[in-house]
C-alpha positions as a printed NumPy array, in Angstrom:
array([[ 62.435,  93.322, 105.457],
       [ 62.481,  97.084, 105.867],
       [ 64.689,  99.046, 103.464],
       [ 66.685, 100.763, 106.292],
       [ 67.549,  97.348, 107.718],
       [ 68.692,  96.17 , 104.305],
       [ 71.031,  99.145, 104.137],
       [ 72.493,  98.199, 107.509],
       [ 73.188,  94.587, 106.561],
       [ 76.665,  95.249, 105.059],
       [ 77.705,  97.051, 108.238],
       [ 76.31 ,  94.281, 110.442],
       [ 78.22 ,  91.725, 108.401],
       [ 81.391,  93.78 , 108.804],
       [ 80.878,  93.828, 112.559],
       [ 80.427,  90.072, 112.71 ],
       [ 83.477,  89.441, 110.543],
       [ 85.715,  92.093, 112.097],
       [ 88.509,  90.573, 114.146],
       [ 88.016,  90.76 , 117.879],
       [ 91.113,  89.65 , 119.717],
       [ 92.661,  90.357, 123.069],
       [ 94.351,  93.755, 122.946],
       [ 95.877,  94.046, 126.4  ],
       [ 99.441,  93.943, 125.053],
       [ 98.635,  96.526, 122.383],
       [ 97.039,  98.832, 124.924],
       [100.146,  98.653, 127.077],
       [102.8  ,  98.974, 124.391],
       [100.958, 101.423, 122.135],
       [100.286, 104.055, 124.77 ],
       [101.949, 107.409, 123.982],
       [105.455, 107.553, 125.4  ],
       [107.939, 110.333, 125.962],
       [111.521, 110.665, 124.848],
       [113.123, 113.723, 126.374],
       [110.717, 116.599, 125.733],
       [108.962, 114.921, 122.764],
       [105.753, 112.891, 123.112],
       [105.59 , 109.865, 120.796],
       [102.007, 108.685, 120.06 ],
       [100.678, 106.691, 117.078],
       [101.612, 106.513, 114.185],
       [105.092, 107.135, 115.66 ],
       [106.17 , 104.502, 118.15 ],
       [109.03 , 103.532, 120.399],
       [110.038,  99.875, 120.722],
       [109.947,  98.46 , 124.206],
       [113.33 ,  99.134, 125.769],
       [113.115,  96.15 , 128.098],
       [111.108,  93.265, 126.581],
       [111.015,  89.948, 128.436],
       [114.038,  87.773, 127.602],
       [111.843,  85.179, 125.907],
       [110.093,  87.594, 123.545],
       [110.837,  90.421, 121.161],
       [109.26 ,  93.867, 121.229],
       [106.226,  93.828, 118.937],
       [105.919,  96.774, 116.544],
       [103.349,  99.344, 117.551],
       [103.037, 101.114, 114.216],
       [104.285, 101.101, 110.621],
       [108.029, 100.482, 110.289],
       [108.683, 103.92 , 108.738],
       [107.405, 105.612, 111.907],
       [109.654, 103.784, 114.35 ],
       [111.517, 106.144, 116.678],
       [114.739, 105.511, 118.558],
       [115.236, 107.129, 121.971],
       [118.966, 107.428, 122.551],
       [120.02 , 107.835, 126.19 ],
       [116.382, 108.332, 127.079],
       [116.364, 111.883, 125.744],
       [117.141, 112.004, 122.019],
       [114.308, 110.969, 119.687],
       [115.213, 110.192, 116.082],
       [113.653, 108.453, 113.08 ],
       [114.92 , 104.873, 113.129],
       [114.334, 103.964, 109.458],
       [115.915, 106.763, 107.459],
       [118.432, 106.985, 104.65 ],
       [121.75 , 108.418, 105.937],
       [120.208, 108.229, 109.452],
       [120.641, 111.049, 111.958],
       [117.149, 112.582, 111.785],
       [116.701, 114.014, 115.292],
       [113.059, 114.852, 116.092],
       [112.656, 118.386, 117.448],
       [108.866, 118.574, 117.414],
       [105.737, 116.909, 116.021],
       [102.379, 118.374, 115.   ],
       [ 99.831, 115.585, 114.73 ],
       [ 97.082, 117.98 , 113.636],
       [ 99.135, 119.139, 110.627],
       [100.954, 115.813, 110.13 ],
       [104.353, 117.474, 110.229],
       [107.56 , 116.697, 112.076],
       [110.548, 119.027, 112.507],
       [113.872, 117.209, 112.304],
       [117.515, 118.221, 112.425],
       [119.837, 116.207, 110.203],
       [123.099, 115.322, 111.949],
       [124.841, 115.212, 108.571],
       [124.453, 118.969, 108.016],
       [125.036, 120.331, 111.526],
       [127.754, 122.936, 112.167],
       [129.455, 124.398, 115.196],
       [129.133, 128.034, 116.29 ],
       [131.614, 129.184, 113.634],
       [129.693, 127.438, 110.866],
       [132.001, 124.448, 110.38 ],
       [131.995, 122.077, 108.659],
       [130.156, 123.4  , 105.617],
       [127.344, 120.981, 104.612],
       [128.222, 119.123, 101.422],
       [125.284, 116.797, 100.894],
       [122.12 , 117.492,  98.945],
       [119.588, 116.837, 101.679],
       [116.756, 116.315,  99.205],
       [118.578, 113.217,  97.945],
       [118.376, 111.755, 101.466],
       [114.629, 112.335, 101.745],
       [113.769, 109.054, 100.047],
       [112.232, 107.703, 103.235],
       [108.556, 107.207, 102.456],
       [106.126, 108.416, 103.669],
       [108.025, 111.639, 104.538],
       [108.613, 114.597, 102.205],
       [110.098, 118.045, 102.751],
       [107.353, 120.577, 103.398],
       [106.985, 123.423, 100.885],
       [106.709, 125.705, 103.931],
       [110.472, 125.391, 104.453],
       [113.009, 128.012, 103.477],
       [116.243, 126.837, 101.858],
       [119.977, 127.275, 102.319],
       [122.056, 126.784,  99.174],
       [125.797, 126.173,  99.559],
       [128.209, 126.415,  96.607],
       [131.756, 125.008,  96.776],
       [134.458, 123.473,  94.551],
       [133.678, 125.987,  91.824],
       [135.574, 125.56 ,  88.556],
       [136.22 , 129.296,  88.305],
       [137.285, 131.102,  91.498],
       [137.65 , 134.485,  89.759],
       [133.976, 134.791,  88.888],
       [131.888, 136.556,  91.577],
       [129.206, 134.416,  93.233],
       [125.606, 134.74 ,  92.035],
       [123.386, 137.402,  93.576],
       [122.445, 136.884,  97.193],
       [125.375, 134.62 ,  98.129],
       [127.795, 135.497, 100.938],
       [130.996, 133.846, 102.115],
       [130.536, 131.223, 104.811],
       [131.918, 131.956, 108.259],
       [133.903, 128.728, 108.553],
       [137.615, 129.699, 108.598],
       [139.46 , 128.578, 105.491],
       [136.369, 127.222, 103.726],
       [135.965, 128.346, 100.122],
       [132.207, 128.276,  99.982],
       [129.303, 130.661,  99.728],
       [125.739, 130.405, 100.989],
       [122.362, 131.933, 100.138],
       [119.041, 131.858, 101.993],
       [115.991, 131.381,  99.755],
       [112.426, 131.945, 100.92 ],
       [111.202, 128.55 ,  99.68 ],
       [112.61 , 125.053,  99.3  ],
       [113.275, 124.356,  95.616],
       [116.029, 121.892,  94.833],
       [115.675, 122.426,  91.083],
       [116.39 , 126.145,  91.446],
       [119.436, 125.336,  93.576],
       [120.791, 123.013,  90.899],
       [120.357, 125.678,  88.216],
       [122.134, 128.424,  90.172],
       [125.054, 126.108,  91.003],
       [126.51 , 126.362,  87.497],
       [130.097, 125.07 ,  87.604],
       [130.064, 124.523,  91.371],
       [129.158, 121.622,  93.593],
       [126.157, 122.468,  95.706],
       [124.173, 121.4  ,  98.744],
       [120.535, 122.368,  99.226],
       [119.237, 122.185, 102.787],
       [115.645, 122.993, 103.786],
       [115.299, 124.974, 107.019],
       [112.282, 126.018, 109.062],
       [113.488, 129.579, 108.874],
       [113.258, 132.525, 111.235],
       [111.763, 135.951, 110.403],
       [114.541, 138.418, 109.662],
       [117.226, 135.74 , 109.26 ],
       [120.083, 136.289, 106.812],
       [122.468, 133.862, 105.044],
       [125.118, 134.44 , 107.724],
       [122.739, 132.901, 110.268],
       [123.094, 129.507, 108.588],
       [124.629, 127.713, 111.631],
       [121.584, 128.56 , 113.766],
       [119.175, 127.773, 110.924],
       [120.718, 124.337, 110.413],
       [120.394, 123.557, 114.113],
       [116.726, 124.603, 113.975],
       [116.025, 121.795, 111.516],
       [113.404, 121.554, 108.816],
       [109.853, 120.356, 108.433],
       [108.764, 117.028, 106.976],
       [105.185, 116.167, 106.078],
       [103.937, 112.605, 106.281],
       [101.196, 110.615, 104.612],
       [ 98.962, 109.197, 107.304],
       [ 98.762, 105.393, 107.377],
       [ 95.351, 103.753, 107.122],
       [ 93.29 , 104.051, 110.265],
       [ 91.696, 107.002, 112.027],
       [ 93.47 , 107.446, 115.342],
       [ 91.398, 110.48 , 116.342],
       [ 88.125, 108.566, 115.786],
       [ 89.489, 105.643, 117.794],
       [ 90.429, 107.896, 120.713],
       [ 87.071, 109.654, 120.557],
       [ 85.295, 106.289, 120.84 ],
       [ 87.154, 105.519, 124.064],
       [ 89.721, 103.295, 122.42 ],
       [ 93.476, 103.519, 122.132],
       [ 95.388, 103.521, 118.885],
       [ 97.35 , 100.372, 118.318],
       [ 98.862,  98.192, 115.644],
       [ 98.22 ,  94.618, 114.542],
       [101.661,  93.221, 113.725],
       [100.152,  90.104, 112.134],
       [ 98.204,  92.054, 109.508],
       [100.476,  95.14 , 109.594],
       [ 97.384,  97.293, 110.024],
       [ 95.962,  99.873, 112.4  ],
       [ 93.94 ,  98.5  , 115.307],
       [ 91.748, 100.348, 117.775],
       [ 92.124,  98.731, 121.202],
       [ 88.886,  98.863, 123.189],
       [ 88.194,  98.784, 126.931],
       [ 86.462,  95.377, 126.676],
       [ 89.777,  93.782, 125.721],
       [ 88.998,  93.54 , 122.011],
       [ 90.389,  95.481, 119.083],
       [ 88.687,  96.85 , 115.987],
       [ 90.007,  98.026, 112.616],
       [ 88.143, 101.32 , 113.043],
       [ 86.729, 102.484, 116.369],
       [ 85.096, 101.063, 119.461],
       [ 81.338, 100.896, 119.918],
       [ 80.571, 101.179, 116.205],
       [ 78.748,  97.834, 116.055],
       [ 76.707,  98.581, 119.18 ],
       [ 75.586, 101.841, 117.585],
       [ 74.536, 100.056, 114.411],
       [ 72.72 ,  97.304, 116.292],
       [ 70.745,  99.873, 118.276],
       [ 69.196, 101.008, 114.979],
       [ 67.977,  97.52 , 114.079]])
């Protein structure tokens, strides 16, 4: 047997053993969908809003990437600590998603002042706050009201609120904890705007902040390039590439035909 053929044997075996099952349902349910002005493709997914009465909506991606679409226009992460992560935009090339946390939103006058440490609510794997974010640091409930606030802090604009805020150029929760001293604090990452100042905190909070995600196993771009459609095998909880012949593959379509053509 020729040496090149011997090298191909493991790949041929993988092709023969790879699951090939009907993928019509996956192709239908895993197609990119829209919620308001946000497109939701794999690995993010929207559950079917109207499944048949006798069946439940099969997942079309990892549980952490499930998205709710409230009132048909508001996309938010469904599986998140403290909830309320509204999706403002997604970059699939950079694997980043911009979200606005409902728990730290303010009105036009800057009320109410955020009082939660947002980093403590970012325990929703596989998402982490991007180091590209800026940071708002709020100090309140200080033990000494006579001491001037640390450098860079200004009074918040919320009437009657005894709190100060500072805008840092990078997200660093440890630095926020150190500067807090005898005060309670809240550190909130924000996307940031060139030329923004601490007094712009209401607008910055509404603009949200950037999360990065670890991509689940499976190459969606390679699947699409092979003529397939990215899907999800709920039985194995794994990525599946749905092919035009009605089968699905763990990688991409046509791979086995390409290998066999070399035999």
